[in-house]
Short mmCIF file of C-alpha atoms and ligand atoms in Angstrom, two decimals:
data_model
loop_
_atom_site.label_atom_id
_atom_site.label_comp_id
_atom_site.label_asym_id
_atom_site.label_seq_id
_atom_site.Cartn_x
_atom_site.Cartn_y
_atom_site.Cartn_z
CA MET S 1 0.00 0.00 0.00
CA SER S 2 1.26 3.48 -0.85
CA GLY S 3 0.78 5.60 2.25
CA ILE S 4 -0.33 9.17 1.87
CA THR S 5 1.38 11.92 3.81
CA TYR S 6 -1.33 13.88 5.61
CA SER S 7 0.87 16.02 7.82
CA GLU S 8 1.87 18.17 4.86
CA LYS S 9 -0.09 21.11 3.51
CA ILE S 10 -0.88 19.08 0.40
CA PRO S 11 -1.56 15.40 1.17
CA ASN S 12 0.33 13.30 -1.35
CA ASN S 13 1.99 10.01 -2.12
CA VAL S 14 4.51 11.50 -4.54
CA ASP S 15 7.15 12.46 -1.99
CA LEU S 16 6.48 16.15 -2.49
CA ALA S 17 8.58 17.06 0.58
CA ASN S 18 11.69 16.03 -1.36
CA ASP S 19 10.96 18.27 -4.32
CA ARG S 20 10.94 21.72 -2.78
CA THR S 21 10.48 23.59 -6.08
CA LEU S 22 7.43 21.60 -7.04
CA GLN S 23 6.08 21.75 -3.52
CA ARG S 24 6.43 25.54 -3.46
CA ALA S 25 4.75 25.88 -6.87
CA LEU S 26 1.78 23.75 -5.76
CA GLU S 27 1.55 25.54 -2.42
CA HIS S 28 1.36 28.76 -4.40
CA TRP S 29 -1.52 27.37 -6.49
CA GLN S 30 -3.38 25.96 -3.45
CA PRO S 31 -4.86 29.28 -2.19
CA HIS S 32 -5.98 30.07 -5.74
CA PHE S 33 -7.80 26.74 -5.82
CA LEU S 34 -9.41 27.45 -2.42
CA GLN S 35 -10.49 30.89 -3.58
CA TRP S 36 -12.01 29.31 -6.70
CA TRP S 37 -13.82 26.74 -4.51
CA HIS S 38 -15.14 29.56 -2.33
CA GLU S 39 -16.42 31.54 -5.32
CA MET S 40 -17.45 28.78 -7.73
CA GLY S 41 -17.98 25.69 -5.55
CA PRO S 42 -21.25 24.69 -3.81
CA SER S 43 -22.84 27.97 -2.79
CA ASP S 44 -23.74 28.64 0.86
CA PHE S 45 -22.72 25.30 2.36
CA GLU S 46 -19.28 26.16 3.66
CA ALA S 47 -20.38 25.91 7.29
CA ALA S 48 -22.13 22.55 6.87
CA HIS S 49 -20.63 19.35 8.28
CA VAL S 50 -20.72 16.82 5.46
CA TYR S 51 -20.18 13.09 5.86
CA LEU S 52 -17.52 12.59 3.18
CA ARG S 53 -14.99 10.00 2.17
CA THR S 54 -11.41 11.13 1.79
CA ALA S 55 -8.70 9.15 0.06
CA ILE S 56 -6.12 7.92 2.58
CA SER S 57 -4.33 5.31 0.48
CA VAL S 58 -4.39 4.09 -3.08
CA ASP S 59 -4.91 0.52 -2.00
CA ALA S 60 -7.96 -1.15 -3.59
CA GLN S 61 -9.13 -2.27 -0.14
CA GLY S 62 -10.04 0.42 2.36
CA TRP S 63 -8.67 3.39 0.45
CA ALA S 64 -11.12 5.83 1.91
CA HIS S 65 -11.78 7.33 5.30
CA TYR S 66 -15.31 8.54 6.13
CA GLY S 67 -16.07 11.42 8.47
CA ALA S 68 -17.82 14.75 8.82
CA VAL S 69 -15.90 17.70 7.38
CA HIS S 70 -16.44 21.30 6.38
CA MET S 71 -15.97 21.24 2.62
CA PRO S 72 -13.41 24.07 2.45
CA GLU S 73 -11.26 21.98 4.82
CA TYR S 74 -11.44 18.84 2.66
CA ARG S 75 -7.97 17.33 2.25
CA TRP S 76 -7.55 17.62 -1.51
CA GLY S 77 -4.35 15.90 -2.44
CA ILE S 78 -2.21 14.17 -5.03
CA PHE S 79 -2.51 10.41 -5.25
CA LEU S 80 -1.06 8.22 -7.95
CA ALA S 81 -1.75 4.48 -8.20
CA ASP S 82 1.28 2.35 -7.35
CA PRO S 83 3.74 1.96 -10.21
CA VAL S 84 3.76 -1.26 -12.22
CA ALA S 85 7.33 -2.61 -12.25
CA GLU S 86 9.00 -2.34 -15.65
CA ARG S 87 5.78 -1.17 -17.30
CA LYS S 88 5.94 -1.17 -21.11
CA VAL S 89 4.10 0.87 -23.73
CA GLY S 90 1.04 -1.28 -24.49
CA PHE S 91 0.00 -0.02 -27.95
CA GLY S 92 0.96 2.13 -30.92
CA ASP S 93 4.19 2.33 -32.86
CA ALA S 94 6.37 2.29 -29.71
CA MET S 95 4.64 -0.82 -28.33
CA GLY S 96 6.95 -2.78 -26.04
CA ALA S 97 9.33 0.10 -25.27
CA PRO S 98 9.67 1.13 -21.60
CA ALA S 99 6.87 3.45 -20.44
CA TRP S 100 7.97 7.09 -20.19
CA GLN S 101 8.63 8.69 -16.82
CA GLN S 102 9.24 12.07 -18.49
CA VAL S 103 7.43 13.80 -21.34
CA PRO S 104 9.16 13.26 -24.71
CA GLY S 105 9.85 16.68 -26.26
CA GLU S 106 8.02 15.91 -29.51
CA TYR S 107 4.75 15.12 -27.67
CA ARG S 108 4.91 17.89 -25.14
CA SER S 109 2.21 20.18 -26.52
CA THR S 110 -0.20 17.36 -27.47
CA LEU S 111 0.13 15.74 -24.07
CA ARG S 112 -0.33 19.07 -22.33
CA ARG S 113 -3.47 19.68 -24.38
CA LEU S 114 -4.91 16.28 -23.39
CA ILE S 115 -4.16 16.89 -19.71
CA VAL S 116 -5.59 20.41 -19.84
CA THR S 117 -8.77 19.17 -21.58
CA GLN S 118 -9.22 16.46 -18.97
CA GLY S 119 -8.42 18.91 -16.15
CA ASP S 120 -10.85 21.51 -17.50
CA THR S 121 -13.87 19.21 -17.14
CA GLU S 122 -13.35 18.69 -13.40
CA PRO S 123 -13.86 22.24 -12.07
CA ALA S 124 -16.39 22.81 -14.87
CA SER S 125 -18.69 20.15 -13.40
CA VAL S 126 -18.42 21.68 -9.92
CA GLU S 127 -19.40 25.05 -11.40
CA GLN S 128 -22.32 23.49 -13.28
CA GLN S 129 -23.64 21.97 -10.05
CA ARG S 130 -23.00 24.98 -7.83
CA LEU S 131 -26.61 25.81 -6.98
CA LEU S 132 -28.08 22.32 -6.74
CA GLY S 133 -27.70 22.12 -2.95
CA HIS S 134 -30.56 24.59 -2.57
CA SER S 135 -33.06 22.15 -4.07
CA CYS S 136 -31.77 18.79 -2.76
CA PRO S 137 -34.36 16.00 -2.56
CA SER S 138 -32.80 14.66 0.69
CA LEU S 139 -29.75 14.94 2.94
CA TYR S 140 -28.52 11.65 1.47
CA ASP S 141 -28.55 13.19 -2.01
CA LEU S 142 -27.05 16.44 -0.79
CA ARG S 143 -24.14 14.49 0.65
CA ASN S 144 -23.67 12.59 -2.61
CA LEU S 145 -23.64 15.85 -4.57
CA PHE S 146 -20.93 17.23 -2.30
CA GLN S 147 -18.95 13.97 -2.46
CA VAL S 148 -18.96 14.20 -6.23
CA ASN S 149 -17.98 17.88 -6.06
CA VAL S 150 -15.01 17.46 -3.72
CA GLU S 151 -13.73 14.53 -5.76
CA GLU S 152 -13.98 16.49 -9.00
CA GLY S 153 -11.94 19.10 -7.14
CA ARG S 154 -9.40 16.41 -6.35
CA HIS S 155 -9.33 15.34 -9.99
CA LEU S 156 -8.42 18.90 -10.86
CA TRP S 157 -5.52 18.59 -8.39
CA ALA S 158 -4.49 15.38 -10.14
CA MET S 159 -4.13 17.14 -13.52
CA VAL S 160 -2.57 20.26 -11.98
CA TYR S 161 0.08 18.09 -10.36
CA LEU S 162 1.01 16.68 -13.79
CA LEU S 163 1.11 20.17 -15.31
CA HIS S 164 3.33 21.53 -12.53
CA ALA S 165 5.57 18.49 -12.29
CA HIS S 166 6.17 17.92 -16.01
CA PHE S 167 5.43 21.04 -18.05
CA GLY S 168 7.40 23.84 -16.38
CA ARG S 169 6.21 27.39 -16.82
CA ASP S 170 3.62 26.48 -19.50
CA GLY S 171 2.15 23.94 -17.11
CA ARG S 172 1.90 26.49 -14.29
CA GLU S 173 0.18 28.94 -16.62
CA GLU S 174 -2.28 26.28 -17.75
CA ALA S 175 -3.01 25.47 -14.08
CA GLU S 176 -4.00 29.10 -13.51
CA GLU S 177 -6.15 29.08 -16.64
CA LEU S 178 -8.02 26.04 -15.33
CA LEU S 179 -9.34 28.31 -12.58
CA ALA S 180 -9.98 31.25 -14.93
CA ARG S 181 -12.27 29.58 -17.49
CA HIS S 182 -15.81 29.05 -16.22
CA SER S 183 -18.72 26.88 -17.27
CA GLY S 184 -21.06 28.80 -19.55
CA ASP S 185 -18.94 31.98 -19.44
CA ALA S 186 -19.49 33.99 -22.64
CA ASP S 187 -15.83 35.11 -22.82
CA LYS S 188 -13.93 32.24 -21.22
CA PRO S 189 -16.05 29.09 -21.44
CA ARG S 190 -14.92 25.60 -20.55
CA ILE S 191 -13.29 23.69 -23.42
CA LEU S 192 -15.80 20.93 -24.13
CA THR S 193 -19.44 21.52 -25.08
CA THR S 194 -21.27 19.51 -22.40
CA PHE S 195 -19.40 21.29 -19.63
CA ASN S 196 -21.02 24.57 -20.57
CA GLU S 197 -24.58 23.21 -20.25
CA PRO S 198 -26.36 24.37 -17.10
CA ILE S 199 -27.28 21.68 -14.54
CA SER S 200 -30.05 23.44 -12.72
CA ASP S 201 -32.21 20.53 -11.56
CA TRP S 202 -31.57 17.14 -10.01
CA LEU S 203 -32.91 15.14 -12.92
CA SER S 204 -30.15 16.74 -15.00
CA PHE S 205 -27.65 15.99 -12.24
CA TYR S 206 -28.49 12.28 -12.27
CA CYS S 207 -28.36 12.21 -16.09
CA PHE S 208 -25.04 14.06 -16.05
CA THR S 209 -23.50 11.66 -13.52
CA TYR S 210 -24.90 8.73 -15.49
CA PHE S 211 -23.87 9.81 -19.00
CA THR S 212 -21.16 12.45 -18.68
CA ASP S 213 -19.25 10.88 -15.80
CA ARG S 214 -19.34 7.69 -17.86
CA ASP S 215 -17.54 9.55 -20.64
CA GLY S 216 -15.11 10.42 -17.85
CA LYS S 217 -14.72 6.71 -17.14
CA TYR S 218 -13.97 5.97 -20.80
CA GLN S 219 -11.56 8.86 -21.26
CA LEU S 220 -9.75 8.09 -18.01
CA LYS S 221 -9.49 4.44 -18.98
CA SER S 222 -7.94 5.37 -22.29
CA LEU S 223 -5.52 7.79 -20.61
CA ALA S 224 -4.71 5.11 -18.00
CA GLU S 225 -3.24 3.17 -20.95
CA SER S 226 -0.90 6.06 -21.81
CA ALA S 227 2.80 5.46 -22.30
CA PHE S 228 3.34 8.54 -20.11
CA ASP S 229 3.42 6.65 -16.83
CA PRO S 230 2.58 9.48 -14.38
CA LEU S 231 -0.61 10.17 -16.39
CA SER S 232 -1.48 6.48 -16.42
CA ARG S 233 -1.00 6.15 -12.66
CA THR S 234 -2.98 9.32 -11.94
CA CYS S 235 -5.93 8.19 -14.07
CA ARG S 236 -5.94 4.72 -12.58
CA PHE S 237 -6.59 6.14 -9.15
CA MET S 238 -9.15 8.67 -10.42
CA LEU S 239 -11.19 5.78 -11.80
CA THR S 240 -11.63 4.42 -8.27
CA GLU S 241 -13.43 7.63 -7.29
CA GLU S 242 -15.34 7.92 -10.58
CA ALA S 243 -17.30 4.71 -9.92
CA HIS S 244 -19.29 6.36 -7.12
CA HIS S 245 -20.27 9.26 -9.38
CA MET S 246 -21.84 6.90 -11.91
CA PHE S 247 -23.53 5.02 -9.05
CA VAL S 248 -25.16 8.30 -8.02
CA GLY S 249 -26.47 8.71 -11.58
CA GLU S 250 -27.68 5.17 -12.06
CA THR S 251 -29.39 4.84 -8.68
CA GLY S 252 -30.73 8.42 -8.92
CA ILE S 253 -32.52 7.71 -12.20
CA GLY S 254 -33.58 4.29 -10.87
CA ARG S 255 -35.19 5.96 -7.84
CA VAL S 256 -37.02 8.44 -10.08
CA VAL S 257 -38.38 5.53 -12.14
CA LYS S 258 -39.41 3.68 -8.97
CA ARG S 259 -41.31 6.67 -7.60
CA THR S 260 -43.02 7.30 -10.95
CA LEU S 261 -44.18 3.68 -11.06
CA GLU S 262 -45.57 4.03 -7.52
CA VAL S 263 -47.45 7.17 -8.52
CA MET S 264 -48.82 5.40 -11.60
CA LYS S 265 -50.14 2.69 -9.32
CA GLU S 266 -51.53 5.14 -6.77
CA THR S 267 -53.34 7.19 -9.42
CA GLY S 268 -54.24 4.16 -11.54
CA SER S 269 -53.06 6.14 -14.55
CA GLU S 270 -50.25 6.16 -17.08
CA ASN S 271 -51.31 9.54 -18.42
CA PRO S 272 -48.27 11.88 -18.24
CA ALA S 273 -50.45 14.85 -17.28
CA ARG S 274 -51.89 12.93 -14.30
CA ILE S 275 -48.42 11.82 -13.21
CA ARG S 276 -47.20 15.40 -13.36
CA ALA S 277 -50.26 16.63 -11.48
CA ALA S 278 -49.39 14.08 -8.78
CA GLY S 279 -45.92 15.62 -8.48
CA ALA S 280 -43.79 12.97 -10.22
CA VAL S 281 -41.70 12.76 -13.39
CA ASP S 282 -43.63 11.01 -16.17
CA LEU S 283 -41.61 8.44 -18.13
CA PRO S 284 -41.77 10.31 -21.50
CA LEU S 285 -40.29 13.33 -19.72
CA LEU S 286 -37.48 11.23 -18.27
CA GLN S 287 -36.85 9.88 -21.79
CA LYS S 288 -36.37 13.46 -23.03
CA TYR S 289 -33.78 14.10 -20.32
CA LEU S 290 -31.97 10.88 -21.24
CA ASN S 291 -31.99 11.94 -24.92
CA PHE S 292 -30.59 15.35 -24.06
CA TRP S 293 -27.72 14.28 -21.81
CA CYS S 294 -26.80 11.17 -23.74
CA SER S 295 -26.55 13.03 -27.05
CA SER S 296 -24.58 15.85 -25.45
CA SER S 297 -22.16 13.36 -23.87
CA LEU S 298 -21.71 11.52 -27.19
CA ASP S 299 -20.09 14.67 -28.57
CA LEU S 300 -17.36 14.33 -25.94
CA PHE S 301 -15.76 11.51 -27.91
CA GLY S 302 -14.88 13.88 -30.77
CA SER S 303 -15.33 13.35 -34.53
CA GLU S 304 -15.95 9.94 -36.07
CA ILE S 305 -12.89 10.37 -38.27
CA SER S 306 -10.09 12.01 -36.35
CA SER S 307 -6.45 12.49 -37.17
CA ASN S 308 -5.91 13.57 -33.54
CA SER S 309 -7.06 10.21 -32.22
CA ALA S 310 -4.93 8.41 -34.83
CA ALA S 311 -1.82 10.37 -33.86
CA ASN S 312 -2.49 10.00 -30.13
CA PHE S 313 -2.80 6.24 -30.48
CA ALA S 314 0.16 5.74 -32.82
CA SER S 315 2.43 7.78 -30.55
CA GLY S 316 1.31 5.98 -27.38
CA LEU S 317 -0.34 9.01 -25.72
CA LYS S 318 -3.88 7.66 -25.51
CA GLY S 319 -5.05 4.06 -25.98
CA ARG S 320 -8.43 2.39 -26.03
CA PRO S 321 -10.16 1.60 -22.73
CA ASP S 322 -9.00 -1.86 -21.60
CA GLU S 323 -6.44 -1.99 -24.39
CA SER S 324 -5.23 -5.45 -23.35
CA GLN S 325 -8.60 -6.95 -24.39
CA TYR S 326 -7.87 -6.27 -28.06
CA ASP S 327 -5.72 -8.51 -30.31
CA ASP S 328 -4.09 -5.86 -32.44
CA HIS S 329 -2.39 -2.99 -30.59
CA VAL S 330 -0.77 -1.27 -33.54
CA LEU S 331 -3.71 -1.02 -35.96
CA ARG S 332 -1.62 -0.09 -39.01
CA GLU S 333 -3.33 -2.77 -41.16
CA LYS S 334 -6.95 -2.61 -40.00
CA THR S 335 -9.88 -0.68 -41.44
CA LEU S 336 -13.50 -0.22 -40.45
CA ASP S 337 -16.71 0.38 -42.41
CA LEU S 338 -18.20 3.56 -41.07
CA VAL S 339 -21.71 4.80 -41.85
CA MET S 340 -21.42 8.47 -42.74
CA PRO S 341 -24.16 10.87 -43.90
CA GLU S 342 -22.95 10.46 -47.49
CA GLY S 343 -22.79 6.65 -47.32
CA THR S 344 -20.56 3.90 -45.94
CA GLN S 345 -16.82 4.62 -45.99
CA ASN S 346 -13.96 2.24 -45.38
CA VAL S 347 -11.61 4.11 -43.03
CA PRO S 348 -8.25 3.17 -41.47
CA MET S 349 -8.96 1.88 -37.96
CA LEU S 350 -6.47 4.33 -36.46
CA ASN S 351 -8.67 7.21 -37.63
CA VAL S 352 -11.94 5.89 -36.20
CA LEU S 353 -10.89 5.24 -32.62
CA ASN S 354 -13.19 7.96 -31.27
CA GLU S 355 -16.09 6.09 -32.86
CA VAL S 356 -14.89 2.73 -31.52
CA MET S 357 -14.84 4.25 -28.05
CA ARG S 358 -18.24 5.90 -28.51
CA GLU S 359 -19.80 2.57 -29.49
CA SER S 360 -18.40 0.75 -26.47
CA TYR S 361 -19.53 3.66 -24.28
CA LEU S 362 -23.08 3.28 -25.61
CA LYS S 363 -23.02 -0.43 -24.74
CA ASP S 364 -22.00 0.47 -21.19
CA CYS S 365 -24.86 3.00 -21.06
CA GLU S 366 -27.32 0.19 -21.88
CA ILE S 367 -26.69 -1.51 -18.52
CA GLY S 368 -28.65 1.03 -16.50
CA LEU S 369 -31.43 1.14 -19.06
CA LYS S 370 -31.90 -2.60 -18.78
CA ARG S 371 -32.24 -2.29 -15.02
CA TRP S 372 -34.73 0.61 -15.19
CA ASN S 373 -36.74 -1.14 -17.91
CA ARG S 374 -36.92 -4.30 -15.85
CA ALA S 375 -38.58 -2.29 -13.06
CA ILE S 376 -41.01 -0.78 -15.59
CA GLU S 377 -41.81 -4.19 -17.04
CA ARG S 378 -42.33 -5.70 -13.59
CA ALA S 379 -44.82 -2.94 -12.84
CA GLY S 380 -46.73 -4.00 -15.93
CA VAL S 381 -46.27 -0.66 -17.66
CA ASP S 382 -46.07 -0.67 -21.44
CA PHE S 383 -43.19 1.78 -21.87
CA ARG S 384 -39.45 1.26 -22.42
CA LEU S 385 -36.66 3.78 -21.97
CA THR S 386 -34.16 3.83 -24.85
CA LEU S 387 -30.86 5.44 -25.77
CA PRO S 388 -30.87 7.86 -28.70
CA SER S 389 -28.86 6.98 -31.80
CA SER S 390 -25.30 8.27 -31.77
CA ARG S 391 -26.28 10.43 -34.80
CA PHE S 392 -29.02 12.31 -32.96
CA ARG S 393 -28.49 16.01 -32.08
CA ARG S 394 -24.77 15.96 -32.60
CA SER S 395 -22.76 19.16 -32.67
CA ILE S 396 -19.34 17.57 -33.23
CA GLY S 397 -18.35 15.27 -36.09
CA ALA S 398 -19.88 14.07 -39.34
CA TRP S 399 -23.49 14.24 -38.11
CA ALA S 400 -23.15 17.70 -36.59
CA GLY S 401 -26.16 19.90 -37.27
CA LEU S 402 -27.95 17.27 -39.39
CA PRO S 403 -31.66 16.65 -38.84
CA VAL S 404 -31.55 13.11 -37.46
CA ASP S 405 -34.29 11.63 -35.26
CA PRO S 406 -33.47 9.69 -32.05
CA ARG S 407 -33.62 6.42 -34.01
CA GLY S 408 -30.85 7.66 -36.29
CA ASN S 409 -32.87 8.41 -39.44
CA LEU S 410 -32.20 11.53 -41.45
CA VAL S 411 -35.47 13.46 -41.55
CA ASP S 412 -36.75 16.60 -43.18
CA LYS S 413 -35.26 19.71 -41.50
CA THR S 414 -38.63 21.38 -40.89
CA ALA S 415 -40.07 18.18 -39.44
CA PHE S 416 -36.97 17.88 -37.22
CA GLU S 417 -37.36 21.39 -35.88
CA LYS S 418 -41.06 20.85 -35.28
CA GLN S 419 -40.48 17.64 -33.41
CA LEU S 420 -37.31 18.44 -31.52
CA PHE S 421 -39.14 19.21 -28.28
CA ASP S 422 -40.94 15.89 -28.49
CA TRP S 423 -37.47 14.40 -28.10
CA ILE S 424 -35.63 16.71 -25.72
CA PRO S 425 -37.02 18.82 -22.85
CA SER S 426 -38.93 21.94 -23.91
CA GLU S 427 -38.98 25.13 -21.83
CA SER S 428 -42.24 24.02 -20.24
CA ASP S 429 -40.83 20.55 -19.46
CA ARG S 430 -37.88 22.17 -17.73
CA ALA S 431 -40.16 24.57 -15.89
CA PHE S 432 -42.19 21.61 -14.66
CA VAL S 433 -39.08 19.76 -13.45
CA HIS S 434 -37.90 22.94 -11.72
CA SER S 435 -41.29 23.23 -10.02
CA LEU S 436 -40.62 19.86 -8.33
CA MET S 437 -37.26 20.92 -6.95
CA HIS S 438 -37.85 21.83 -3.30
CA LYS S 439 -35.19 21.43 -0.67
CA VAL S 440 -35.84 18.54 1.72
CA THR S 441 -33.45 18.45 4.67
CA GLU S 442 -35.15 16.40 7.39
CA PRO S 443 -33.02 13.26 7.91
CA GLY S 444 -34.54 10.28 6.07
CA LYS S 445 -37.21 12.35 4.26
CA MET S 446 -37.34 12.33 0.43
CA ALA S 447 -38.89 14.72 -2.07
CA ALA S 448 -42.15 13.36 -3.49
CA TRP S 449 -40.71 12.76 -6.98
CA ILE S 450 -37.98 10.31 -5.94
CA ALA S 451 -37.95 7.03 -3.99
CA PRO S 452 -35.53 6.55 -1.08
CA PRO S 453 -32.27 4.74 -1.80
CA GLU S 454 -32.06 1.06 -0.90
CA ARG S 455 -29.28 1.67 1.58
CA GLY S 456 -27.29 4.50 3.11
CA ILE S 457 -23.64 5.43 2.74
CA ASN S 458 -20.91 3.27 4.30
CA ASN S 459 -23.43 1.00 6.07
CA LEU S 460 -25.18 3.92 7.76
CA ALA S 461 -28.98 4.18 7.80
CA VAL S 462 -30.79 6.10 5.08
CA ASP S 463 -32.06 8.50 7.77
CA TYR S 464 -28.58 9.29 9.06
CA GLU S 465 -27.93 13.04 9.16
CA TYR S 466 -25.42 13.03 6.28
CA VAL S 467 -25.19 16.80 6.21
CA LYS S 468 -25.44 18.81 9.41
CA LEU S 469 -26.49 22.17 8.12
CA HIS S 470 -25.89 24.18 11.28
N1 BYC N 501 -16.53 20.01 -27.44
O1 BYC N 501 -10.41 15.12 -33.82
P1 BYC N 501 -11.47 15.62 -32.93
C1 BYC N 501 -14.73 13.81 -17.39
C2 BYC N 501 -12.46 19.56 -30.47
S1 BYC N 501 -15.20 13.76 -19.02
C3 BYC N 501 -15.66 20.95 -27.87
O2 BYC N 501 -12.87 15.60 -33.37
P2 BYC N 501 -10.19 14.41 -30.69
C4 BYC N 501 -15.72 14.29 -16.41
C5 BYC N 501 -11.12 18.93 -30.11
O3 BYC N 501 -10.70 19.35 -28.81
C6 BYC N 501 -13.73 13.28 -19.90
N2 BYC N 501 -14.61 20.69 -28.66
O4 BYC N 501 -11.45 14.91 -31.52
C7 BYC N 501 -17.04 13.95 -16.52
C8 BYC N 501 -10.25 19.39 -31.24
O5 BYC N 501 -9.84 20.72 -30.95
P3 BYC N 501 -8.31 21.16 -31.20
C9 BYC N 501 -12.85 14.44 -20.28
C10 BYC N 501 -14.46 19.41 -29.06
O6 BYC N 501 -9.22 15.50 -30.51
C11 BYC N 501 -17.95 14.44 -15.60
C12 BYC N 501 -11.20 19.44 -32.43
O7 BYC N 501 -12.54 19.48 -31.87
N3 BYC N 501 -11.58 13.96 -20.77
O8 BYC N 501 -13.64 13.47 -17.06
O9 BYC N 501 -9.74 13.11 -31.23
C13 BYC N 501 -17.52 15.26 -14.56
C14 BYC N 501 -11.09 18.22 -33.31
O10 BYC N 501 -11.10 17.09 -32.48
C15 BYC N 501 -15.32 18.38 -28.68
C16 BYC N 501 -11.18 14.02 -22.06
O11 BYC N 501 -11.89 14.52 -22.90
C17 BYC N 501 -16.40 18.73 -27.83
N4 BYC N 501 -17.31 17.82 -27.40
O12 BYC N 501 -10.95 14.05 -29.33
C18 BYC N 501 -16.20 15.61 -14.47
C19 BYC N 501 -9.84 13.43 -22.38
N5 BYC N 501 -14.91 17.23 -29.25
O13 BYC N 501 -7.49 20.31 -30.21
C20 BYC N 501 -15.27 15.12 -15.38
C21 BYC N 501 -8.92 14.37 -23.06
C22 BYC N 501 -13.82 17.53 -29.97
O14 BYC N 501 -8.05 20.83 -32.62
N6 BYC N 501 -9.44 14.85 -24.33
N7 BYC N 501 -13.55 18.83 -29.87
O15 BYC N 501 -8.32 22.62 -30.84
C23 BYC N 501 -9.39 14.14 -25.48
O16 BYC N 501 -8.94 13.01 -25.50
C24 BYC N 501 -9.85 14.78 -26.75
O17 BYC N 501 -9.60 16.14 -26.64
C25 BYC N 501 -11.36 14.59 -27.07
C26 BYC N 501 -11.60 14.96 -28.52
C27 BYC N 501 -11.77 13.15 -26.82
C28 BYC N 501 -12.26 15.49 -26.23
#
């Protein structure tokens, strides 16, 4: 087990005390981070005691400590997974060479860009979720929101460490910029599209943690394959934390479905208007939220045909998630038939890796849907939730801006525009969802639109006071 030094200003398992220059640089950045957290993190909850887990080792067993903390005093730190002895590059043209402990000069700017893009999403998500605490459906959910937020903050630390440790002055400047761009800011927005979308209600929060955090899982898995060993080790540990974020999404949506099914039974009706009148989320409305967040997250994989992804793979910077499961790790000979708007094209495999990843991501997304649909089927309700086609509502790549319906068919542009709000939430749908969002803070109590979770956090009861507000 790699112990983490907690006595230092910045908890770490990278022996920061023996690199005074790096330590000083990070200690200089730390108050800027805390100021950012104060201004852009969860609003108005700085005095609350929150039952949070904190990383205390990178060991798979028992890596986390649970306890009540004030969020501004959370011990954000730098934790890399243990090194793999004599690790080799696992894919690309340099396959089999020793993994890199330093950044090769020729890949410096590309690698920095990848790290900055990854780093940018972390504080962006905290900014997007800043106001959600005011409308939490329960203390249990409020605690989960804050757990996700502090860990996204820690993921920012993870990328900032790499920038400071390996990219000199440019890296330090990028670390400052990560705190200067803001989600949705007209002048300095976050880099990737989805991270500029507002998350102003909890249904969006669950969809975001289900779909967008899952993109995080896929991107982190592919960066965990990187030949640049410090990046690989950093991402491996981040994945441990990421699992809980997707759990929050999957169980959150599952609890919404459960409550809706109860309300259908209570009212004896499947009519969406009656379900809404009874204060729950009708299933067609949930489907629109799934369509919105899934399609937005699909853009995060980039274009179907991408010379960036080809170069990143060939040079060993970014692999495929679970690279070892594939037979061919060089991909110089392979091609793939890709359906494009103008017809099927045969494309070198190296150039379609974004699409390969997007397809395996969609398969992973199906898992939750199966579970939710099973509950719907068991309740005897004739409705099934589905994922939209990866061509629907795209703003990046070959299908960007094309009028494609959620099943993936190109349709007439006027018909598309007319029907769009049958497929994604309209203003009035959003207004309805917002009307449900009232803060519930009595331990164990839930808002009327969501069922309680099956169990509490860390073997505690569901009615444990996970956040002490005063
Ligand atoms: N929005 O060849 P292309 C997470 C840009 S989520 C805006 O199509 P490429 C988390 C692209 O940057 C995971 N711009 O794609 C989740 C490029 O611009 P430049 C985040 C976009 O480069 C929840 C140009 O279009 N991690 O961790 O192969 C909460 C052409 O690019 C978008 C990463 O993304 C977009 N959607 O792949 C908290 C990993 N898509 O460079 C956290 C690091 C593309 O020519 N990033 N563009 O100016 C990457 O690996 C790649 O940058 C991408 C794009 C996968 C995003």
